[in-house]
Amino acid sequence: MKNNFFKLYIRFLLKNKLFTFINVFGLAIGVVTCVMLLKYVDYQTSYDSFYPDYNQVYRINTDVFKNNQIVDKTAKSFSALAPTLEAELVEVEATTRFEHEKCLMDYREKDFKINDRDVLWVDNTFFDVFKFKILKGDKTTPLTRPFTTAISSSTAKLYFKNEDPIGKIVNLNGTDYPMEVTAVFEDVPKNSHIKCDFLTSIATGYSKGWDSPNGNWKRTSKYTYVKLKKGITTEDFQSKLEILLNKYYDSKTPEIRVSLNIIPVKDIHLKAHFKDEITPSSGVSITRINFLFIIAIIIIVVAWVNFINLTISKSMTRTLEIGIKKTLGAVKFSLMGDFLLESIFMSVLAFIVAVFLITTGTLFIDQFTEFDFIRDIWTNVSFWVQILLFMLLGAIIAGLYPAINLSKLLPSKTLKGILPHQNMLLKRGLVTFQFIVAIGLIFGTLTIYDQLTFMKTKELGFNAANKLIIRAPKSMNSHKLAFSNMHSFKNTVSELSGVNSISASRSIPGQQVLYTSPYFKQKSKDKISESNYQMAIIDHDFFDTYNIPLIAGRNFTSNYENHISDIILNEKSVELLGFESPEEALNQQVIGPENKEYTVIGVNKNYHQHGLKSDLQPTIYKYVLKYNYIHGHYSIAANKELLESLVPKVKAIWSEIYPEDTFEYFFMDEYFNKQYEQEDSFMQIFLIASMISILICCLGLYGLSAYTALQRKKETAIRKIIGASVKDIFILFFKEYVYLVIFSLLIALPISYYMLESWLSNYVYRVSISLLLVVLSVLILFAVVLIAVLKHTISLIKINPSDNIKV
Amino acid sequence: MILQLKDIFKWVNSGGNRIFLLNNVDLTVKEGEFISIMGASGSGKTTLLNVIGMLDNFDEGEYTFLDESVHDLKEKHRANLYKEYIGFVFQAYHLIDELTVYENIETPLLYKKHSRSERKAMVADMLDRFNIVGKKDLFPSQLSGGQQQLVGIARALISNPKLILADEPTGNLNSEQGEEIMQLFKKLNDEGVTIIQVTHSESNAAYGSRTIHLKDGMVVNNQS
């Protein structure tokens, strides 16, 4: 019996190629997609949980309130907090603080320098909290002395090749900071919110005088981490923290108040999207990860439903075979075994297809290359076990139903060709489920696409095209020549042909403005507004360079000394400061931080500094002055045709004026769109996942309607004989699906509407859910149903009724 | 005269040989006749019935049905013709399992332009005539074979056909039920319906006015 079991089954599969293909392919693609998504979800939730005692480590964030309204949430806190905690709270096992800076790191001995290295200025307690392994050098106190640095192992390879890095000197931002390498630590895994190439000792800052060990309670300038002793609850610590804050912190302005909050390190990646994050807005949030998780589950369920549905339908056509087997002596159990074995065999085929899909990299690989788990996918046993397990599980459920139902049929009936009564409710239920999923995903996909297109095409209020941006020279930080060099660079470049204007500014569109402050109000009013103001540092060419119009007053002039206490406001800050109109704001006094007085000289039109992911911010523009010129950017507006050819010319000027610094440039439009990159890649994953489940639904529908048509062959023949026309038959079949589609719509539309609303509510600038897209999704589904039904109805109509009703 | 077959041939090619399913069949049927077709298995009885019912094509010859030349007609017209004038009764009844007795009988009317109230009256009339009013809401699987066949005949009659074609109508029934069905046919014939039945049973054939014997697709005798 078993000998020809496979022979029989393989012949059956070959005879039913469409069925075999749909079943195997559907299951394979479903399982692969699901497991890949689960891996992705797993990866995203695994952030910062790779060192042993991660669940004792927390970061302390600061919320700023103005008149009890929250105006700012920052990832940093007061620099005095950590030493105070260590001194006063017994719950604390260790604390550490750091500041993040992008630096030019220069290994002079070999004349090897790279800009924009991630540098953390850390306390010497860094390794007490973050247990990264030290591979070489001083394993106990590597960062205690001033001018010392620990480097990651990949940085060591990059800078020193085969040399021993310990004791070598690397210069930080020019010649003032020669840092001695004291240790090499293992690379921080990619799934960490901390990114660093160099850890530099904060003692350097103490010896240079720009930082002090005890810090202050004035500005939130440092990332502060605390490792609690085992058994300390967060609520407990949080309340101690409040007491401590009240004891030491004094805002000096009654309207302003702050609070400190702790967040477990492992939650930072998905849940903390605050200001000043080390890796700003990754586009991945806990809601999105949950979304993907749900989709992964939906996909696997749809794939299983498909498999079950098809297997059941197909087995109905094999009742004669069962009858014959029974009369030949097969008992119920051996028949059940056969059915199960068949399903398992089918899922093994699906597994082979899955391996093929993964090897050829047709699924997702592009989106996932940045993640570690893809690289070692072949040796990842748990991955393959998961895939096989998901397949077998579906197969067994799918095999069980026919195994139980068909094996008990009486041969006396099956041999006569009397078909067992089909469980229509089950079948309709399964199809309805697929419809619900399909309609939801089509609708969701269309809406999300709509939102993305909206964000990319909306007018931003400034001109990003044809801008060459150069990162300002780091060696000039607090250098006495910084200001005069800036002027000579600007002047020389502006004389090049093709250059329309050049501007120096602290930040550029697409970046977070470096300083924000709640301490602004009109001098003539006591009322203070509930908001936080961005302080942008620009020069007189900034607005021209980016084509941002002034709507009242005047711009800064090149004579900077006249502008020491002048500011320009954007419309939003005019409104929030309580001026009636832009004109009214002109020449008015505004009080800023530390009670400095400023005069409003102009008002510019709002523009979207951060794209459309965040709301318009009230912004106050100050002039680039000698003392506050720290590294920022040069923006060059140029003619489109000459833009590319300008690069070498500008570079030549650069090397003359800034011989110490590397020349790094990019184009504004590309850079600005980069902030949507994560968004895009996430969307792509979502879109592919949706497409795949829609595809599986379609495959299932197609296969199923084929079998429904087959089973209703006799009925069709009878109806034809008693007078049904082609149209009548078609309507008969289509009507059945129409009811199911309508029923599915009633369920799917409210659910997906709710989910999409909650998705869209994360966007400040969002589309509203359009009725057009609802209609479009319904039409797409109907089109699919129509095609599937039409295809099979036509094949039925062609047949001669007299062939189908002989008994 | 309701129909006339003249020199009808139907064949299939198997290997190099041509096997005749119908071989030079001549047949004239007058209105009000009750004809029985008899013959061994494979003699071509059902094929002949299918050709008469226009469910199947033939390869050669002429077929005239109510003065229309069927061999010249297009598929669609042919279908209209048999829908209008012919009712079918099958050995295995061929009721639609998912429909009730009432709905089964009503189905042919749905494919013609009858109003809802008209349909209701016609079906009620038919249920009454066959004494199955009490069964109208049952499904075929809840009926005995004889009752199912009764429904099958009612369905065939509902659109007032001129001709009833019955393929072994009593083949699946016991003798008592068979007797009832034949009595019913007799009665219908007396009312003026033309009937052609295929049967194995001499006693069933005796209800007819004429018997045609087939052998290997040929009419061997044609006795009145």
XYZ file of C-alpha atoms in Angstrom, chain A residues 130-705:
576
model
C 27.519 49.432 29.491
C 29.410 46.184 29.687
C 31.053 46.224 26.291
C 34.016 43.923 26.254
C 37.456 45.556 26.234
C 39.615 43.550 23.876
C 42.954 45.298 24.264
C 44.634 47.863 26.460
C 43.635 49.123 29.886
C 40.703 46.930 30.951
C 39.901 48.671 34.225
C 40.356 52.442 33.948
C 40.868 53.286 30.290
C 39.180 56.692 30.350
C 40.265 58.303 33.588
C 43.064 60.541 32.371
C 42.505 63.610 30.179
C 43.214 63.217 26.478
C 42.554 59.494 26.373
C 40.250 57.571 24.097
C 38.940 54.028 23.705
C 38.155 52.963 20.169
C 35.915 50.307 18.670
C 37.590 47.333 17.059
C 36.402 48.276 13.570
C 37.751 51.807 14.070
C 41.048 50.278 15.161
C 41.170 48.268 11.955
C 40.234 51.317 9.873
C 42.869 53.621 11.336
C 45.689 51.335 12.349
C 45.380 48.292 10.072
C 47.793 45.797 11.605
C 49.554 48.201 13.965
C 48.945 48.020 17.682
C 46.613 50.940 18.393
C 47.412 51.227 22.099
C 49.417 54.366 22.812
C 48.850 55.912 19.371
C 47.674 59.520 19.107
C 44.561 60.573 17.163
C 43.782 64.266 16.803
C 40.248 65.414 17.411
C 39.012 68.424 15.388
C 42.430 69.847 14.624
C 45.501 70.164 16.796
C 44.103 71.103 20.183
C 42.981 67.623 21.130
C 45.634 64.925 20.720
C 43.918 61.843 22.142
C 45.866 58.794 23.247
C 44.305 55.396 22.520
C 44.169 53.443 25.769
C 41.801 50.610 24.894
C 40.012 48.797 22.090
C 36.470 47.596 22.769
C 34.301 45.243 20.776
C 32.005 46.905 18.245
C 28.661 47.966 19.604
C 26.080 45.718 17.930
C 23.904 47.359 15.325
C 20.844 46.848 17.428
C 21.889 49.398 20.003
C 20.707 52.972 20.309
C 24.292 53.916 21.129
C 26.463 54.536 18.114
C 30.119 55.213 18.746
C 33.499 54.916 17.094
C 35.471 56.756 19.772
C 34.892 57.071 23.503
C 36.818 60.099 24.739
C 37.440 60.911 28.377
C 35.430 63.816 29.758
C 38.435 64.570 31.986
C 39.747 66.222 28.811
C 36.946 68.756 29.126
C 37.760 69.303 32.795
C 41.369 70.052 32.020
C 40.378 72.366 29.136
C 37.880 74.067 31.397
C 34.661 73.642 29.373
C 33.202 71.064 31.731
C 33.353 70.260 35.419
C 32.951 66.966 37.272
C 30.018 68.167 39.351
C 28.083 69.708 36.508
C 25.160 72.076 36.989
C 21.378 72.175 37.365
C 20.861 74.757 34.642
C 20.955 73.131 31.248
C 20.028 69.656 30.079
C 23.279 68.888 28.342
C 24.156 65.263 29.034
C 22.758 61.823 28.372
C 22.479 60.347 31.839
C 22.254 56.615 32.493
C 21.742 54.878 35.758
C 22.138 51.251 36.711
C 19.878 50.369 39.624
C 20.624 47.709 42.169
C 18.774 44.425 41.758
C 15.217 44.483 43.069
C 14.687 48.240 42.912
C 11.350 49.064 41.257
C 11.060 51.890 38.796
C 8.194 53.529 40.724
C 10.331 53.589 43.807
C 13.261 55.170 42.062
C 11.082 57.598 40.137
C 9.685 59.039 43.379
C 13.179 59.392 44.876
C 14.182 61.184 41.712
C 11.398 63.735 42.183
C 12.449 64.471 45.733
C 16.003 64.961 44.568
C 14.945 67.285 41.770
C 12.899 69.448 44.115
C 15.833 69.692 46.440
C 18.363 70.914 43.888
C 16.596 72.356 40.878
C 15.307 75.918 40.771
C 13.908 77.149 37.468
C 13.998 80.819 38.640
C 11.011 81.456 36.396
C 7.722 80.482 38.022
C 6.116 79.490 34.717
C 8.800 76.952 33.885
C 8.972 73.558 35.530
C 10.776 70.330 34.645
C 10.314 66.673 35.491
C 12.674 63.729 35.204
C 11.543 60.404 33.777
C 13.291 57.106 33.489
C 13.053 54.753 30.548
C 14.567 51.243 30.358
C 17.399 51.190 27.802
C 15.761 48.421 25.843
C 12.690 50.619 25.248
C 14.641 53.544 23.899
C 14.778 52.366 20.317
C 11.053 51.819 19.880
C 9.442 54.061 22.438
C 11.631 57.118 22.916
C 11.427 59.587 20.077
C 12.456 62.653 21.995
C 14.464 65.676 21.105
C 18.254 65.176 21.100
C 18.152 61.408 20.562
C 21.584 60.069 19.579
C 20.069 58.431 16.516
C 17.171 60.688 15.650
C 13.813 59.383 14.524
C 14.447 56.010 12.970
C 10.888 55.827 11.691
C 10.456 52.588 13.581
C 8.098 52.808 16.488
C 6.345 50.329 18.685
C 3.023 50.883 16.877
C 4.621 50.126 13.564
C 6.329 47.036 14.854
C 2.995 45.855 16.225
C 1.464 46.530 12.843
C 4.065 44.377 11.147
C 3.599 41.672 13.723
C -0.133 41.598 13.033
C 0.526 41.462 9.322
C 2.959 38.578 9.776
C 0.300 36.641 11.647
C -2.359 37.515 9.084
C -0.123 36.327 6.283
C 0.542 32.965 7.840
C -3.135 32.481 8.657
C -4.160 33.424 5.143
C -1.610 31.010 3.729
C -2.884 28.233 5.975
C -6.514 28.970 5.214
C -5.640 28.821 1.568
C -3.892 25.523 1.949
C -6.711 24.038 4.002
C -9.407 25.299 1.705
C -7.783 23.968 -1.409
C -6.863 20.650 0.131
C -10.416 20.108 1.333
C -11.929 21.105 -1.969
C -9.596 18.926 -3.898
C -10.057 15.913 -1.698
C -13.796 16.055 -2.390
C -13.099 15.116 -5.953
C -11.249 12.024 -4.825
C -14.064 10.207 -3.088
C -14.145 7.543 -5.773
C -10.520 6.755 -5.058
C -11.351 6.420 -1.378
C -14.232 4.087 -2.154
C -12.030 1.875 -4.268
C -9.281 1.834 -1.641
C -11.820 0.811 0.988
C -13.230 -2.044 -1.051
C -9.656 -3.176 -1.612
C -9.208 -3.428 2.124
C -7.902 -0.121 3.391
C -9.060 0.644 6.919
C -10.034 4.070 8.194
C -6.752 4.721 9.958
C -4.590 3.932 7.008
C -6.703 6.304 4.905
C -6.331 9.037 7.509
C -2.615 8.380 7.500
C -2.573 8.739 3.764
C -4.216 12.136 3.912
C -1.857 13.412 6.554
C 1.125 12.047 4.726
C -0.047 13.814 1.590
C -0.282 17.149 3.358
C 3.130 16.662 4.875
C 4.552 15.744 1.518
C 3.011 18.907 0.108
C 4.582 21.037 2.813
C 7.971 19.493 2.137
C 7.560 20.615 -1.459
C 6.659 24.061 -0.135
C 9.774 24.024 2.004
C 11.899 23.375 -1.064
C 10.243 26.302 -2.822
C 10.832 28.421 0.289
C 14.540 27.603 0.241
C 14.582 28.575 -3.400
C 12.807 31.876 -2.696
C 15.253 32.769 0.055
C 18.354 31.714 -1.889
C 17.473 33.691 -4.954
C 16.789 36.607 -2.642
C 13.520 37.406 -4.291
C 11.843 38.225 -1.027
C 12.773 41.169 1.143
C 16.533 40.744 1.006
C 16.984 44.262 -0.346
C 15.070 45.746 2.553
C 16.803 43.623 5.140
C 20.454 43.815 4.107
C 21.247 46.310 6.830
C 20.272 43.833 9.521
C 22.642 41.332 10.999
C 20.316 38.367 10.875
C 20.251 38.239 7.072
C 23.993 37.746 6.840
C 24.089 34.515 8.754
C 20.733 33.237 7.612
C 22.153 29.926 6.372
C 23.574 28.968 9.688
C 20.582 30.245 11.602
C 19.062 26.957 12.691
C 16.144 28.489 14.558
C 15.112 30.334 11.413
C 14.830 27.145 9.393
C 13.187 25.250 12.190
C 10.591 28.004 12.399
C 9.931 27.846 8.684
C 9.535 24.077 8.695
C 7.383 24.180 11.799
C 5.007 26.756 10.362
C 4.639 24.657 7.247
C 4.018 21.380 9.017
C 1.514 22.974 11.355
C -0.564 24.215 8.425
C -0.187 20.901 6.665
C -1.421 18.899 9.601
C -4.467 21.083 10.131
C -5.155 20.927 6.415
C -4.758 17.162 6.311
C -6.849 16.516 9.384
C -10.170 17.698 8.027
C -10.309 15.475 4.962
C -8.642 12.711 6.913
C -11.455 12.645 9.428
C -14.327 13.430 7.121
C -13.516 11.464 4.040
C -12.099 8.360 5.582
C -15.438 7.572 7.183
C -17.418 7.691 3.963
C -19.228 4.564 2.912
C -17.798 2.996 -0.204
C -21.306 2.045 -1.351
C -22.004 5.712 -1.823
C -18.663 7.008 -3.031
C -18.414 4.308 -5.650
C -21.692 5.466 -7.121
C -20.216 8.954 -7.319
C -22.437 10.441 -4.660
C -20.444 13.329 -3.271
C -20.387 13.934 0.452
C -22.226 17.007 1.526
C -19.775 19.890 1.675
C -19.526 22.001 4.733
C -20.464 25.200 2.970
C -20.416 27.288 6.103
C -16.797 26.415 6.800
C -15.814 27.038 3.244
C -17.656 30.330 2.983
C -16.192 31.358 6.311
C -12.676 30.734 5.082
C -13.241 32.605 1.834
C -14.842 35.487 3.705
C -11.816 35.673 5.955
C -9.573 35.952 2.915
C -11.761 38.651 1.441
C -11.623 40.605 4.677
C -7.852 40.436 4.724
C -7.550 41.297 1.059
C -9.847 44.296 1.231
C -8.169 45.557 4.400
C -4.702 45.271 2.941
C -5.581 46.770 -0.419
C -7.228 49.675 1.347
C -4.309 50.059 3.745
C -1.706 49.879 1.019
C -3.447 52.511 -1.066
C -3.889 54.853 1.884
C -0.312 54.551 3.090
C 0.963 55.125 -0.401
C -1.270 58.161 -0.590
C 0.248 59.538 2.626
C 3.824 58.994 1.432
C 3.195 60.685 -1.881
C 1.550 63.555 -0.054
C 4.562 64.020 2.206
C 7.011 63.963 -0.650
C 5.163 66.327 -2.905
C 3.821 68.950 -0.528
C 5.227 72.463 -0.800
C 7.778 72.943 1.988
C 8.135 76.682 1.927
C 11.792 76.703 0.921
C 13.676 75.664 -2.170
C 15.751 72.503 -1.746
C 16.746 72.140 -5.396
C 20.234 72.919 -6.670
C 21.855 73.470 -3.305
C 25.378 72.344 -2.599
C 25.954 71.937 1.132
C 29.384 71.772 2.751
C 29.975 70.684 6.320
C 31.759 73.479 8.098
C 35.364 73.012 9.221
C 35.611 71.330 12.600
C 39.130 72.548 13.272
C 37.694 76.074 13.410
C 35.572 75.366 16.484
C 36.270 78.174 18.910
C 39.261 79.122 16.797
C 40.214 82.780 16.616
C 40.289 82.733 12.807
C 36.890 81.059 12.482
C 34.988 84.237 11.688
C 37.408 85.884 9.288
C 37.997 82.600 7.460
C 34.274 82.232 7.072
C 34.069 85.613 5.405
C 36.927 84.993 3.048
C 35.515 81.577 2.111
C 32.081 83.035 1.428
C 33.471 85.910 -0.601
C 35.751 83.763 -2.741
C 33.078 81.193 -3.468
C 30.432 83.777 -4.328
C 32.668 85.042 -7.132
C 32.641 81.671 -8.900
C 30.409 81.626 -11.946
C 27.197 79.711 -11.394
C 27.007 80.579 -7.705
C 23.881 82.587 -6.942
C 24.446 82.963 -3.249
C 26.224 81.354 -0.317
C 25.144 81.278 3.293
C 26.664 80.118 6.558
C 24.312 78.780 9.181
C 24.359 76.556 12.233
C 21.706 74.164 10.934
C 20.141 73.538 7.582
C 16.633 72.430 6.634
C 16.124 68.780 7.511
C 18.131 69.128 10.734
C 17.145 69.715 14.266
C 17.921 73.262 15.291
C 20.663 73.091 17.894
C 19.131 75.221 20.623
C 15.626 75.538 21.848
C 14.403 77.648 24.692
C 11.082 78.286 26.396
C 12.277 81.629 27.835
C 10.874 84.052 25.302
C 8.203 86.667 25.787
C 7.122 90.098 24.662
C 8.639 92.804 26.784
C 5.399 94.755 26.978
C 3.339 91.761 28.051
C 3.493 89.741 31.193
C 1.799 86.818 29.585
C 4.140 84.042 28.657
C 3.198 81.617 25.870
C 3.106 77.864 26.225
C 5.789 76.949 23.783
C 9.370 76.241 23.155
C 11.238 78.347 20.626
C 13.852 77.121 18.210
C 16.879 79.352 17.984
C 18.388 79.256 14.518
C 21.717 80.875 13.807
C 21.915 82.228 10.270
C 23.601 84.950 8.252
C 22.142 87.638 5.997
C 22.260 85.361 2.932
C 20.266 82.495 4.415
C 16.768 83.543 3.349
C 17.904 84.413 -0.174
C 19.788 81.179 -0.576
C 16.726 79.107 0.300
C 14.172 81.418 -1.334
C 12.331 81.991 1.911
C 10.343 85.225 1.638
C 10.249 87.906 4.310
C 6.730 89.128 4.798
C 7.482 92.136 6.967
C 10.440 94.256 7.976
C 13.971 93.736 6.767
C 16.700 91.119 6.589
C 20.057 91.141 8.402
C 22.817 93.001 6.610
C 26.439 92.105 6.080
C 27.371 94.542 8.790
C 27.064 92.049 11.585
C 27.978 94.388 14.408
C 24.649 96.155 13.955
C 22.747 92.972 14.673
C 24.004 91.878 18.059
C 20.539 92.134 19.571
C 18.397 91.811 16.439
C 16.139 88.876 15.690
C 13.866 87.775 12.869
C 10.749 85.778 13.734
C 8.814 83.322 11.695
C 5.031 83.677 11.465
C 4.470 80.952 13.995
C 6.521 82.658 16.685
C 4.849 85.984 15.904
C 1.579 84.294 16.660
C 2.777 82.488 19.778
C 4.487 85.519 21.232
C 1.118 87.229 21.028
C 1.599 89.817 18.315
C -1.524 90.691 16.363
C 0.201 90.786 12.998
C 3.720 90.553 11.539
C 3.754 94.350 11.049
C 2.880 94.904 14.662
C 5.817 92.801 15.778
C 8.342 94.986 13.984
C 10.674 96.995 16.211
C 9.126 95.452 19.326
C 11.244 94.190 22.205
C 11.348 90.512 23.043
C 12.884 89.141 26.215
C 14.947 85.998 25.787
C 16.940 83.638 28.019
C 18.854 85.276 30.857
C 16.662 88.360 30.397
C 18.433 89.509 27.272
C 16.489 92.001 25.195
C 16.073 91.595 21.453
C 14.531 93.775 18.762
C 12.377 92.233 16.050
C 13.555 93.538 12.687
C 11.683 91.210 10.333
C 9.230 88.374 9.934
C 9.744 85.513 7.503
C 7.226 83.113 6.078
C 6.939 79.720 7.793
C 8.728 76.817 6.177
C 9.026 73.159 7.109
C 12.453 72.878 8.681
C 11.889 69.189 9.504
C 9.832 68.187 6.519
C 6.341 67.024 7.169
C 7.050 64.605 9.984
C 6.738 67.260 12.618
C 4.689 70.392 13.044
C 5.802 73.916 12.161
C 7.991 75.165 14.997
C 8.119 78.693 16.321
C 11.583 79.796 15.285
C 13.672 82.807 16.186
C 16.591 83.674 13.925
C 19.741 85.209 15.259
C 22.726 86.451 13.354
C 25.967 84.488 13.095
C 28.238 86.299 15.507
C 31.825 85.736 16.357
C 31.298 83.951 19.593
C 28.537 81.608 18.565
C 29.982 80.414 15.312
C 30.485 76.709 15.963
C 30.521 74.160 13.195
C 27.503 74.288 10.946
C 27.077 74.364 7.216
C 27.705 76.387 4.125
C 24.787 76.339 1.706
C 25.502 77.305 -1.901
C 22.627 78.046 -4.264
C 23.811 77.469 -7.807
C 22.653 77.193 -11.391
C 21.354 73.758 -12.169
C 23.734 73.198 -15.091
C 26.840 74.283 -13.199
C 26.054 72.598 -9.881
C 28.163 69.481 -10.388
C 31.074 71.310 -11.970
C 31.240 73.681 -9.008
C 32.330 70.956 -6.608
C 36.040 70.779 -7.586
C 36.315 74.568 -7.737
C 34.832 75.009 -4.282
C 37.070 72.252 -3.020
C 40.145 74.073 -4.263
C 39.155 77.192 -2.354
C 38.422 75.063 0.690
C 41.854 73.441 0.827
C 43.464 76.853 0.730
C 41.419 78.362 3.539
C 40.907 75.229 5.646
C 43.968 73.031 5.104
C 43.304 71.073 8.295
C 39.835 69.920 7.362
C 38.323 67.361 5.042
C 36.011 68.686 2.369
C 32.592 67.092 2.651
C 29.623 68.036 0.579
C 26.165 66.830 -0.332
C 23.116 68.097 -2.148
C 20.223 69.527 -0.225
C 17.379 67.745 -2.027
C 18.979 64.322 -1.598
C 19.818 65.044 2.004
C 16.349 66.281 2.805
C 14.705 63.240 1.328
C 17.013 61.027 3.355
C 14.909 61.687 6.413
C 12.202 59.684 4.689
C 14.587 56.816 3.991
C 13.683 54.746 7.032
C 10.082 55.599 6.397
C 10.462 54.406 2.836
C 12.192 51.188 3.720
C 9.567 50.437 6.331
C 6.830 51.223 3.848
C 8.441 48.961 1.314
C 8.401 46.098 3.761
C 4.788 46.860 4.547
C 3.857 47.148 0.895
C 5.590 43.926 -0.090
C 3.949 42.116 2.799
C 0.556 43.444 1.753
C 1.117 42.558 -1.861
C 2.116 39.050 -0.925
C -0.929 38.452 1.195
C -3.129 39.918 -1.502
C -1.437 37.602 -3.978
C -2.057 34.610 -1.748
C -5.695 35.613 -1.362
C -6.015 35.858 -5.129
C -4.385 32.485 -5.665
C -6.757 30.979 -3.143
C -9.790 32.575 -4.697
C -8.749 31.462 -8.128
C -8.166 27.899 -7.069
C -11.321 27.764 -5.038
C -13.613 29.093 -7.710
